[in-house]
Coordinates of C-alpha atoms in Angstrom, one line a residue:
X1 CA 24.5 -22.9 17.6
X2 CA 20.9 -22.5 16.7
X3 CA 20.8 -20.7 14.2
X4 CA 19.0 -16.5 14.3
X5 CA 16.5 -17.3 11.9
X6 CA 15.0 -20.7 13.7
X7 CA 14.9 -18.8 16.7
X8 CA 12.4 -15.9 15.5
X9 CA 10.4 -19.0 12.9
X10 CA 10.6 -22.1 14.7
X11 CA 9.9 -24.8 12.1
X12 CA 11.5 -23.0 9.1
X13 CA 14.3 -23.7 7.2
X14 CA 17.2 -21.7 8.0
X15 CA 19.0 -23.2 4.6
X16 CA 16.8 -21.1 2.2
X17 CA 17.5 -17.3 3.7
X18 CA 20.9 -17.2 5.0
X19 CA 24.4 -18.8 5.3
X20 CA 27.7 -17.5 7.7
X21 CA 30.7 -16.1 6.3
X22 CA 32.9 -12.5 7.2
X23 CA 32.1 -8.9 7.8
X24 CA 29.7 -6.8 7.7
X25 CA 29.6 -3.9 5.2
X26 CA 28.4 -0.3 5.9
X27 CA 24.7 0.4 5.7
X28 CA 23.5 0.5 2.8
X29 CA 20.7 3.1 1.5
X30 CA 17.8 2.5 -0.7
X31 CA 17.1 3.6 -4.1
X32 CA 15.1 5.7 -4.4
X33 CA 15.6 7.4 -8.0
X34 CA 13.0 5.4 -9.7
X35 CA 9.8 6.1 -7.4
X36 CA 6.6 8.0 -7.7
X37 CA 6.8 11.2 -5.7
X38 CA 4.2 9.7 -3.4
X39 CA 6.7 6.9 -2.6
X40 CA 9.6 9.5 -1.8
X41 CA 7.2 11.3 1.4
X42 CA 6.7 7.8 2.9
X43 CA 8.2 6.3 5.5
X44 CA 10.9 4.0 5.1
X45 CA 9.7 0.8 6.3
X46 CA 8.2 -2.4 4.9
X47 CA 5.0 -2.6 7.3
X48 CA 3.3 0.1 5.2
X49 CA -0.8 0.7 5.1
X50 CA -3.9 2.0 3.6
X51 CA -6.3 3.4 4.9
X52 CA -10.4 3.4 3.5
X53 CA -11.6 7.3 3.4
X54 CA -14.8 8.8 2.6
X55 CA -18.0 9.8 3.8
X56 CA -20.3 8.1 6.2
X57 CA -22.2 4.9 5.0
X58 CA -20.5 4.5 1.2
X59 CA -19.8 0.9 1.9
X60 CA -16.2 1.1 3.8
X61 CA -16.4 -1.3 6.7
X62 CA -18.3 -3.7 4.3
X63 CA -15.5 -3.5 1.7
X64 CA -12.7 -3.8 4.6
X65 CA -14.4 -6.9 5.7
X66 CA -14.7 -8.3 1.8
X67 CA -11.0 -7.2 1.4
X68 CA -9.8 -9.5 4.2
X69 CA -12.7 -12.4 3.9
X70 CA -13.4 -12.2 7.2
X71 CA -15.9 -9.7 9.1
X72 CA -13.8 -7.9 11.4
X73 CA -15.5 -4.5 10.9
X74 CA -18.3 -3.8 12.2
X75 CA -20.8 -3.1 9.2
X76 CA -23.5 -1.2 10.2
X77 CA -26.3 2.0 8.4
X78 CA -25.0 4.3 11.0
X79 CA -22.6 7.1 10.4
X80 CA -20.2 6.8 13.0
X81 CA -20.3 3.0 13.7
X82 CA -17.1 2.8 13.0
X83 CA -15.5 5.2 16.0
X84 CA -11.9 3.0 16.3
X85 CA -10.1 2.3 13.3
X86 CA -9.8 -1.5 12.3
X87 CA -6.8 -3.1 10.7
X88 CA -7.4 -5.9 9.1
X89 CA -4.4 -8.2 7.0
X90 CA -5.8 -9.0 3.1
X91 CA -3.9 -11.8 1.5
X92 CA -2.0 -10.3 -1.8
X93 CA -3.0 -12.7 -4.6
X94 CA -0.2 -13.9 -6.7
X95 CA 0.6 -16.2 -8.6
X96 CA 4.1 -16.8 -7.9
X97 CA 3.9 -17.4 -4.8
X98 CA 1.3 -20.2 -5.3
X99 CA 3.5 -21.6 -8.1
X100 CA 6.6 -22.0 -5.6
X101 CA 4.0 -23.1 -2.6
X102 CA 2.5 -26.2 -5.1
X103 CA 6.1 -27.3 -6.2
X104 CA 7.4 -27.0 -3.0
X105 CA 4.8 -28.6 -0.7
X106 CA 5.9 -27.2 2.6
X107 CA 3.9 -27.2 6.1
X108 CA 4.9 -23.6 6.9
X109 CA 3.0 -21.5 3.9
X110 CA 3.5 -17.5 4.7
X111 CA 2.0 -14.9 1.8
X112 CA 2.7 -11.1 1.8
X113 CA -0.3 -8.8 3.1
X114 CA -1.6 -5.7 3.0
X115 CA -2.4 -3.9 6.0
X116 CA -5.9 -2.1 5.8
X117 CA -7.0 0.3 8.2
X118 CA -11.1 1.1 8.1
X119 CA -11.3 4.6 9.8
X120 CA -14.5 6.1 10.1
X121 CA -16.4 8.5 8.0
X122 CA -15.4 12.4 7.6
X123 CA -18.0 14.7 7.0
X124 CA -17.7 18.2 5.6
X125 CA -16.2 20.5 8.6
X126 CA -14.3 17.6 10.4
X127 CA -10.7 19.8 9.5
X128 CA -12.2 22.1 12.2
X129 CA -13.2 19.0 14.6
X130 CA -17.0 18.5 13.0
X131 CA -18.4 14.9 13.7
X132 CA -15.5 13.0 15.0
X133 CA -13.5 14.7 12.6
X134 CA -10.1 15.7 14.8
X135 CA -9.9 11.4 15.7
X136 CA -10.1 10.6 12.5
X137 CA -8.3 13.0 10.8
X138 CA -5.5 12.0 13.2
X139 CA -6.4 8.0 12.0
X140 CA -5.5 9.0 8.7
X141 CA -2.4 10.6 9.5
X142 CA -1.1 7.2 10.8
X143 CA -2.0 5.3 7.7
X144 CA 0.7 5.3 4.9
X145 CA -1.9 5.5 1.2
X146 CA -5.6 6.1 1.0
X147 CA -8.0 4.0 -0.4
X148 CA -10.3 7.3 -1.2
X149 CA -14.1 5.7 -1.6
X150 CA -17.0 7.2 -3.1
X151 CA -20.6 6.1 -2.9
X152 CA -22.1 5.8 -6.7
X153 CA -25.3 3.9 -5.8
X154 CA -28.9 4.7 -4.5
X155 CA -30.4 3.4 -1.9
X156 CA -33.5 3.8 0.0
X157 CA -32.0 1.8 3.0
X158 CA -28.8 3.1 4.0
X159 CA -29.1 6.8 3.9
X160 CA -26.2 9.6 3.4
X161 CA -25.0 12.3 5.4
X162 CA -26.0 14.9 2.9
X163 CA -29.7 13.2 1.4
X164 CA -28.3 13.0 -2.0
X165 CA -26.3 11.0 -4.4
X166 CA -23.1 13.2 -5.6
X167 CA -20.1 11.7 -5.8
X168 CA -18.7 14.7 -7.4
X169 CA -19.5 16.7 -4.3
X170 CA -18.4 13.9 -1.8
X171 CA -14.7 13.7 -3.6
X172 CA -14.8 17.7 -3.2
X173 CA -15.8 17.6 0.5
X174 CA -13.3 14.9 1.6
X175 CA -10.7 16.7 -0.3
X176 CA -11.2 19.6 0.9
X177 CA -11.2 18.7 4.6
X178 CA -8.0 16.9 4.0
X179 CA -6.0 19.7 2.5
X180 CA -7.6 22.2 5.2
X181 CA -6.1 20.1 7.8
X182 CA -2.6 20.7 5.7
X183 CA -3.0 23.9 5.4
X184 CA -4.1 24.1 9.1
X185 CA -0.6 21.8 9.7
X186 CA 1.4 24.5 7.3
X187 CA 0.5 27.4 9.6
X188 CA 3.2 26.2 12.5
X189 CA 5.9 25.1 10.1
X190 CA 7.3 28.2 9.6
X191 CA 7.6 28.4 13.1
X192 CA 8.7 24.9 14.0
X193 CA 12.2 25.3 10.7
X194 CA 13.2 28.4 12.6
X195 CA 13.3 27.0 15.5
X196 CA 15.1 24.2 14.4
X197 CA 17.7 26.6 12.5
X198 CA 18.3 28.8 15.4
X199 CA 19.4 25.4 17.8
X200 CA 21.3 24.7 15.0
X201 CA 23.2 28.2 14.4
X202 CA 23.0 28.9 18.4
X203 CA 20.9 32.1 17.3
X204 CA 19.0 34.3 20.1
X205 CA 15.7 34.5 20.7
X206 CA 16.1 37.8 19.4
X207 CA 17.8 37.2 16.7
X208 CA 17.0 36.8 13.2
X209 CA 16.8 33.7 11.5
X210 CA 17.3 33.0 7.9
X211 CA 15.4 30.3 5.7
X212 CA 16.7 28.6 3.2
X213 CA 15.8 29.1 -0.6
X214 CA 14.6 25.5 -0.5
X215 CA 12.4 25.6 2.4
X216 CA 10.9 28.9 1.3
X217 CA 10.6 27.1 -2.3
X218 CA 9.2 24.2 -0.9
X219 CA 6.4 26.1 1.5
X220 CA 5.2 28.2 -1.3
X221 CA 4.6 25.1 -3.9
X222 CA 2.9 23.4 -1.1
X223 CA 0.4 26.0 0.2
X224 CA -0.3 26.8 -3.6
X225 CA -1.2 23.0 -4.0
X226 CA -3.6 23.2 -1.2
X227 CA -5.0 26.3 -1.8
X228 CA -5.9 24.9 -5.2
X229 CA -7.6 21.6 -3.2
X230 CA -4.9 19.4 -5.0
X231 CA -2.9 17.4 -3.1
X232 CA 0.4 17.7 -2.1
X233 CA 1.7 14.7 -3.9
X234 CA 0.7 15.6 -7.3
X235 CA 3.2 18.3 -7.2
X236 CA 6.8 18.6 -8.5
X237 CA 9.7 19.0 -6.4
X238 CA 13.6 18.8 -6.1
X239 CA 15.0 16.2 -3.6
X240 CA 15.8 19.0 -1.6
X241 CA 12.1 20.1 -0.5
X242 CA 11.0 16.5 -0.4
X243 CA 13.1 15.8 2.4
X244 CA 12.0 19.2 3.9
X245 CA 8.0 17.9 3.2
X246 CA 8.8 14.7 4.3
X247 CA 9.1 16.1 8.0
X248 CA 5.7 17.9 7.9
X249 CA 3.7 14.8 8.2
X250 CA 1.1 16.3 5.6
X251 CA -1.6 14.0 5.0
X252 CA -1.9 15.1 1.0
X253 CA 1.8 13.5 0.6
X254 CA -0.1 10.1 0.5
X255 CA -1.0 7.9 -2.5
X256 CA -4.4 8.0 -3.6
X257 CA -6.5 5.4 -5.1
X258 CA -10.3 6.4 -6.0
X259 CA -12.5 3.6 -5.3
X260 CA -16.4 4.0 -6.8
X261 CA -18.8 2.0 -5.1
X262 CA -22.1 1.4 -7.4
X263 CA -24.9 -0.6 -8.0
X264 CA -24.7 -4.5 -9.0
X265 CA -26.7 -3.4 -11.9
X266 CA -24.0 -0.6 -13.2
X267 CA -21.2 -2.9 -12.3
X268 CA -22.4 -5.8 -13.8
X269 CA -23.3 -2.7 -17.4
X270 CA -19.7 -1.6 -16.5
X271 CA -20.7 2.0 -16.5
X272 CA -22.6 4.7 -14.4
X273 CA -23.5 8.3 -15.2
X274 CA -20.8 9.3 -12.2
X275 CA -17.7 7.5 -13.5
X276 CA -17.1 10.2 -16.4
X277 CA -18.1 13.0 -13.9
X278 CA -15.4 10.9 -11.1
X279 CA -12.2 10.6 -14.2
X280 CA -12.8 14.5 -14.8
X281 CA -12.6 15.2 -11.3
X282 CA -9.6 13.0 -10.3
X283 CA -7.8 14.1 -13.8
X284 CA -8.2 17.8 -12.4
X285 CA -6.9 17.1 -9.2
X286 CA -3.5 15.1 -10.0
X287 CA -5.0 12.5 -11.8
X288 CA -4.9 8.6 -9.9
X289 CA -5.9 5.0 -10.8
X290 CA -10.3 4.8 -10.4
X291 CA -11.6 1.6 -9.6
X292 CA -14.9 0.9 -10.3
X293 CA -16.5 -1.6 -8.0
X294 CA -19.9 -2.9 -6.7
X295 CA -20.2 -3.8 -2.6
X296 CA -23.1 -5.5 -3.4
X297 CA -22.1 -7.5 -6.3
X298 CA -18.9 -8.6 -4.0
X299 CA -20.6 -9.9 -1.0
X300 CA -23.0 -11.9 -3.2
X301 CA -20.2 -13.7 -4.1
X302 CA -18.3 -13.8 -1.0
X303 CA -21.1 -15.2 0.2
X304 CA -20.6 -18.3 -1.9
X305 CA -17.1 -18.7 -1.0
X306 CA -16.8 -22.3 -0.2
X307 CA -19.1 -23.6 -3.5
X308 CA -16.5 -22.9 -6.0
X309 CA -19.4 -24.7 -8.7
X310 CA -22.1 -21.8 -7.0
X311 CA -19.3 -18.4 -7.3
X312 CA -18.6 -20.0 -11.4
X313 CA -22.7 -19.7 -11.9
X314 CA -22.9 -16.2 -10.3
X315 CA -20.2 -15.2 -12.5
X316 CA -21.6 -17.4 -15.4
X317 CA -24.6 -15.3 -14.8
X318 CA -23.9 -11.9 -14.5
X319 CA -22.2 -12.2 -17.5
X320 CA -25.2 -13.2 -19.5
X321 CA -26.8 -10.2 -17.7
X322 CA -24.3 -8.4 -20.0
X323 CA -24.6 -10.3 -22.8
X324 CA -28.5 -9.3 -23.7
X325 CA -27.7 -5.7 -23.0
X326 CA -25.1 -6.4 -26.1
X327 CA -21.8 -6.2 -23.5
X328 CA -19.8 -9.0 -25.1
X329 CA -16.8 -10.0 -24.9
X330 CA -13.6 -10.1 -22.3
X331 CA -14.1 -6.5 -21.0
X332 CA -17.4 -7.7 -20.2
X333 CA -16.9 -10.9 -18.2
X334 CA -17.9 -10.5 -14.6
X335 CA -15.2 -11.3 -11.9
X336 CA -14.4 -10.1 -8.5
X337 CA -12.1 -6.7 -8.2
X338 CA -11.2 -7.4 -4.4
X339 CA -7.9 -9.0 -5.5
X340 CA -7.4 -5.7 -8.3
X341 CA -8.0 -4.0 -5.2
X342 CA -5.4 -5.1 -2.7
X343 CA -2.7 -5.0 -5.4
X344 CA -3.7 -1.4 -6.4
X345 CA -3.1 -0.7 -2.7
X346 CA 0.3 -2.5 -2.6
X347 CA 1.4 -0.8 -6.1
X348 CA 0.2 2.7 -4.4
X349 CA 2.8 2.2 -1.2
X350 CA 5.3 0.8 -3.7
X351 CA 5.4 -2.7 -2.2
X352 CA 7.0 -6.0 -3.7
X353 CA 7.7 -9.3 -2.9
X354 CA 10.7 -11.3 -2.9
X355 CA 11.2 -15.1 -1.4
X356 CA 12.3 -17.6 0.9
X357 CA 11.3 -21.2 0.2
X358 CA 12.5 -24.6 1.2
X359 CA 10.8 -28.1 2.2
X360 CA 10.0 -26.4 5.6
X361 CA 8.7 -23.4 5.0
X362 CA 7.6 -20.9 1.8
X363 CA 7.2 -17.7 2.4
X364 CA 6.9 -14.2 0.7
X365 CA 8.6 -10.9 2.2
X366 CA 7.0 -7.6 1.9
X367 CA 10.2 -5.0 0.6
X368 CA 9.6 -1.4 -1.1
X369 CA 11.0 -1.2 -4.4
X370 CA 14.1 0.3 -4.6
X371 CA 15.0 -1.8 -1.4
X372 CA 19.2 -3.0 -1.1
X373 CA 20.0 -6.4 -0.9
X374 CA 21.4 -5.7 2.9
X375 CA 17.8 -4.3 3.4
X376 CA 16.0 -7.0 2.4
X377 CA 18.1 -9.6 4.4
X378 CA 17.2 -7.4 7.4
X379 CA 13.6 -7.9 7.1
X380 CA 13.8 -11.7 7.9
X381 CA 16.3 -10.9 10.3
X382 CA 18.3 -7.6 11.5
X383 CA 21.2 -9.6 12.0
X384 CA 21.4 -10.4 8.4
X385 CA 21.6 -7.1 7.7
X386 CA 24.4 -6.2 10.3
X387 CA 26.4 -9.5 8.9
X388 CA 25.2 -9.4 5.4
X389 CA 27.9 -10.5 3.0
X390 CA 26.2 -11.6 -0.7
X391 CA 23.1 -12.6 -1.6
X392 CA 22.4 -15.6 -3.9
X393 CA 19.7 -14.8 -6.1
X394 CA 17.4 -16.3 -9.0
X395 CA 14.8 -14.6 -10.9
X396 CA 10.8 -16.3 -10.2
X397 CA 10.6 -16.9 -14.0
X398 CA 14.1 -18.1 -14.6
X399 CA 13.1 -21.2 -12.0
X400 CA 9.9 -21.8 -13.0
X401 CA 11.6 -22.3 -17.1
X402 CA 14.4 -23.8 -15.6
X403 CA 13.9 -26.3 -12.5
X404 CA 12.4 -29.2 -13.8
X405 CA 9.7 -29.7 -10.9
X406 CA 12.4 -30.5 -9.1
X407 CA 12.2 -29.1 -5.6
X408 CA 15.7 -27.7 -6.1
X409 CA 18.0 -24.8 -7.9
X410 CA 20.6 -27.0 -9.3
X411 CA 18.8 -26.9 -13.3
X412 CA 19.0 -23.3 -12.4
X413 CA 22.7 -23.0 -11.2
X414 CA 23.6 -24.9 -14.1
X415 CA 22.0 -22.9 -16.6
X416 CA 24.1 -20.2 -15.1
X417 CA 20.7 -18.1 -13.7
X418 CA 21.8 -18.4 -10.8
X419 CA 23.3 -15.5 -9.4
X420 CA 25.2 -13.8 -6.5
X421 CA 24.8 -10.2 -5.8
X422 CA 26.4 -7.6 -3.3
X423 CA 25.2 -4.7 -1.3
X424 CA 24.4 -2.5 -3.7
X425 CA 21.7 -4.8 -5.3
X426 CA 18.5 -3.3 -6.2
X427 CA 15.9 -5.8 -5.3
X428 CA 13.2 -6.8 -7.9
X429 CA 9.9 -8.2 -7.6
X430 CA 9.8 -11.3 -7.2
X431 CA 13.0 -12.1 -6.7
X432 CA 14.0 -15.8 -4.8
X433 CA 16.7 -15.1 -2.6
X434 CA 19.3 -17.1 0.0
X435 CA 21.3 -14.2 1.8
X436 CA 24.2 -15.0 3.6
X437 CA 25.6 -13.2 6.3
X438 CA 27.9 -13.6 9.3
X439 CA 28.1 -12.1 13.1
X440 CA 30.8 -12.3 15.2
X441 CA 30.2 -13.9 18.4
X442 CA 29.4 -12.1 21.1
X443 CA 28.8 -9.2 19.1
X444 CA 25.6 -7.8 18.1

C-alpha cells in the first residue's frame, strides 16, 4: 500500500510523520485560552497572511520584494503602480530548522513561510471609494495581519501623496479610513443578527425580534472603539462577543505591526525625530510592536547578496558610521531587520513551527499556537487527522543536547525525552514530531 503521505510528497519519508494503528478519536478543538485577542478574531487555519498597508510611495513594494529576495513587485515612484495585490512567500529564518537540515543532510529541504500580500496604497477618502480605495480596501480584508508602513524619510525623488513628510498624519489617515470602512461594515449588522435570529425563532416579518445582551454588549464596545479611531482588536471582550465579532469580518480585528521606513542615515544613528512622535501615537491607539527600518539601507545590502566578504564590509562599515557619532556598542551594530521582520509578522498571526525530518526529507510545518496534536497531524495530511491515534514527540532542544550527531532519536529515547502524547496535546514551537494514525480501508 503506498502509503498517504508519499502520495501527496513523492520523495519524502513517510517514517518521520506517521505510523498505522486503530481508531480515530473525535475532533479535537484548539486552544485557544492563551492567545492575544487579535489571534481569537482570526480564522482558523494555518495558511495565514500579512498584508503591507500605507500610503502611496512609502517604500511597500520595494520592502515586499526585499522580504522575499526576489523582485516580484513591481517597484515603481507612482502611486497606484501597484493596482493587483502580490503575494509573495518569505523564508522564516530559524535556526532550528537549519540545525536539524545540517545534521540531517536530506535532498528534500522544506522551511515554513510567510505569506505577504503587497496591496496598493490608500489615500485619505478611499473608505468612501477615493483612489482605488473600495479594491483595496476589499485586498485588506482578505489578508489575516497588517504590516502598517509609514514613510519617515525625505526625498526629492519619489514624491508623496500629500507633499509633505508626516508620519504622524499618515498613521491617522490610514487609520482612520480603516475604521470608517468598519464603522461603514457596523451599519448592516444590526440588520444582518436579526435576521439571522428571526430564521432561527421562525419570527415574522412583522414581528419583533430580540437581541441578545451579548450582541448588544458587543456592538456598543465596538462602535465606541471606532469612533475613537482605535482599532477593534485593542479592545476587551468576553468569549461570547468575540465569536459574535468574529463573524463581522471587521478589518480592525487584525494584528498590527508599525513598520517606519527612514533614511540610511537615521537607521544607521538608530533614531529620527518621527520615532517618538510614531511610539506616542501607536501607545494611544492600543499600543503594537514599531519597527524601525531603512529601504534603502536594505537593498544596499540585498544587493550584495552573493559576496558574503562584500555584505560583512557594508555592515563593518555602517557600523563605524556609528561609531564616530559616539553609537557604540551592540545596540549599535548594523544588521539587516528583514529577517526581525518576517518573524514579527509570524508572531502577529500567532504562527509556529513544528517538524518532520528524516534522510529523505526535512521539513518545517506552519501550526497556530494553541494547535492539537490531531490538528497538526492534519496539516501534513487530513487523513492523519481522521486516523490520528498518538503522537511521538521530542522537544528541538532536548535532541540537539541529546543525539550525539547521530542522525537518529535513539540517545533521545534513551534518555527518556522522548515522548508520546494524545489528542489533547497542545503543540509547542518547535516541537519534532512522528504522528501515527490509522484509516480503515475503504473508508475515508
Amino acid at each position: 500500500t503506498v502509503h498517504p503521505h508519499e502520495k501527496l510528497h513523492p520523495g519524502s519519508a513517510p517514517c518521520v510523520c506517521s505510523k498505522y494503528e486503530t481508531m480515530p478519536p473525535k475532533k479535537a478543538q484548539k486552544d485557544t485560552s492563551a492567545l492575544p485577542l487579535s489571534a481569537k478574531f482570526a480564522r482558523c487555519k494555518n495558511t495565514l497572511s500579512m498584508g503591507f498597508v500605507g500610503l502611496p510611495n512609502v517604500g511597500k513594494s520595494t520592502i515586499t520584494n526585499l522580504l522575499c529576495g526576489a523582485n516580484h513587485a513591481e517597484a515603481a515612484n507612482y502611486p497606484f503602480c501597484t493596482i493587483d495585490p502580490n503575494e509573495v512567500q518569505c523564508i522564516v529564518p530559524d535556526q532550528k530548522f537549519k540545525y536539524l537540515v545540517d545534521t540531517w543532510k536530506s535532498p528534500s529541504i522544506i522551511p515554513a513561510a510567510l505569506k505577504v500580500v503587497d496591496i496598493a496604497g490608500l489615500i485619505k477618502g478611499a473608505s468612501e471609494g477615493a483612489g482605488l480605495g473600495n479594491a483595496f480596501l476589499s485586498h485588506i480584508a482578505a489578508v489575516d495581519g497588517i504590516f502598517h508602513l509609514v514613510r519617515a524619510f525625505e526625498s526629492d525623488e519619489i514624491i508623496h501623496v500629500d507633499d509633505s513628510i508626516d508620519p504622524v498624519r499618515d498613521l491617522d489617515t490610514i487609520q482612520s479610513e480603516l475604521c470608517l470602512k468598519d464603522q461603514s461594515v457596523m451599519e448592516n449588522v444590526v440588520n444582518i443578527e436579526k435576521e439571522r435570529v428571526r430564521k432561527e425563532k421562525g419570527l415574522s416579518r412583522s414581528a419583533d425580534v430580540p437581541l441578545s445582551e451579548t450582541f448588544q454588549s458587543a456592538f456598543d464596545k465596538v462602535n465606541k472603539l471606532l469612533a475613537a479611531q482605535t482599532p477593534v482588536q485593542t479592545g476587551s471582550f468576553t468569549e461570547g462577543e468575540i465569536e459574535l465579532i468574529r463573524d463581522w469580518g471587521l478589518i480592525t480585528t487584525k494584528p498590527q505591526v508599525y513598520v517606519v521606513n527612514m533614511t540610511k542615515k537615521s537607521f544607521i544613528r538608530k533614531g529620527s525625530k518621527w520615532l517618538p512622535k510614531i511610539k506616542e501615537w501607536v501607545d494611544s491607539h492600543g499600543g503594537g510592536t514599531i519597527i524601525p527600518m531603512s529601504a534603502a539601507f536594505e537593498q544596499e545590502y540585498a544587493d550584495l547578496a552573493g559576496d558574503a566578504a562584500a555584505q560583512k564590509a557594508f555592515l563593518d562599515e555602517c557600523t563605524a558610521e556609528a561609531a564616530k557619532l559616539g553609537l557604540k556598542g551592540p545596540g549599535f551594530a548594523c544588521k539587516s531587520v528583514i529577517p526581525r521582520m518576517i518573524r514579527a509578522g509570524r508572531d502577529a498571526l500567532c504562527l509556529q513551527s513544528f517538524y518532520t525530518m528524516g534522510p529523505k526529507e526535512v521539513r518545517a510545518w506552519t501550526i497556530q499556537r494553541g494547535t492539537l496534536a490531531p490538528q497538526a497531524a492534519g496539516v501534513i495530511h487530513t487523513d492523519f487527522e481522521k486516523g490520528f491515534i498518538k503522537a511521538e514527540v521530542c522537544n528541538f532542544e532536548d535532541f540537539k543536547k541529546l543525539h550525539g550527531g547521530e542522525k537518529s532519536v535513539a540517545k533521545v529515547k534513551e534518555a527518556g525525552k522522548y515522548r508520546q502524547e494524545g489528542k489533547s496535546y497542545v503543540m509547542q514551537d518547535g516541537d519534532i514530531c512522528v504522528f501515527m494514525h490509522n484509516i480503515a480501508k475503504g473508508k475515508k
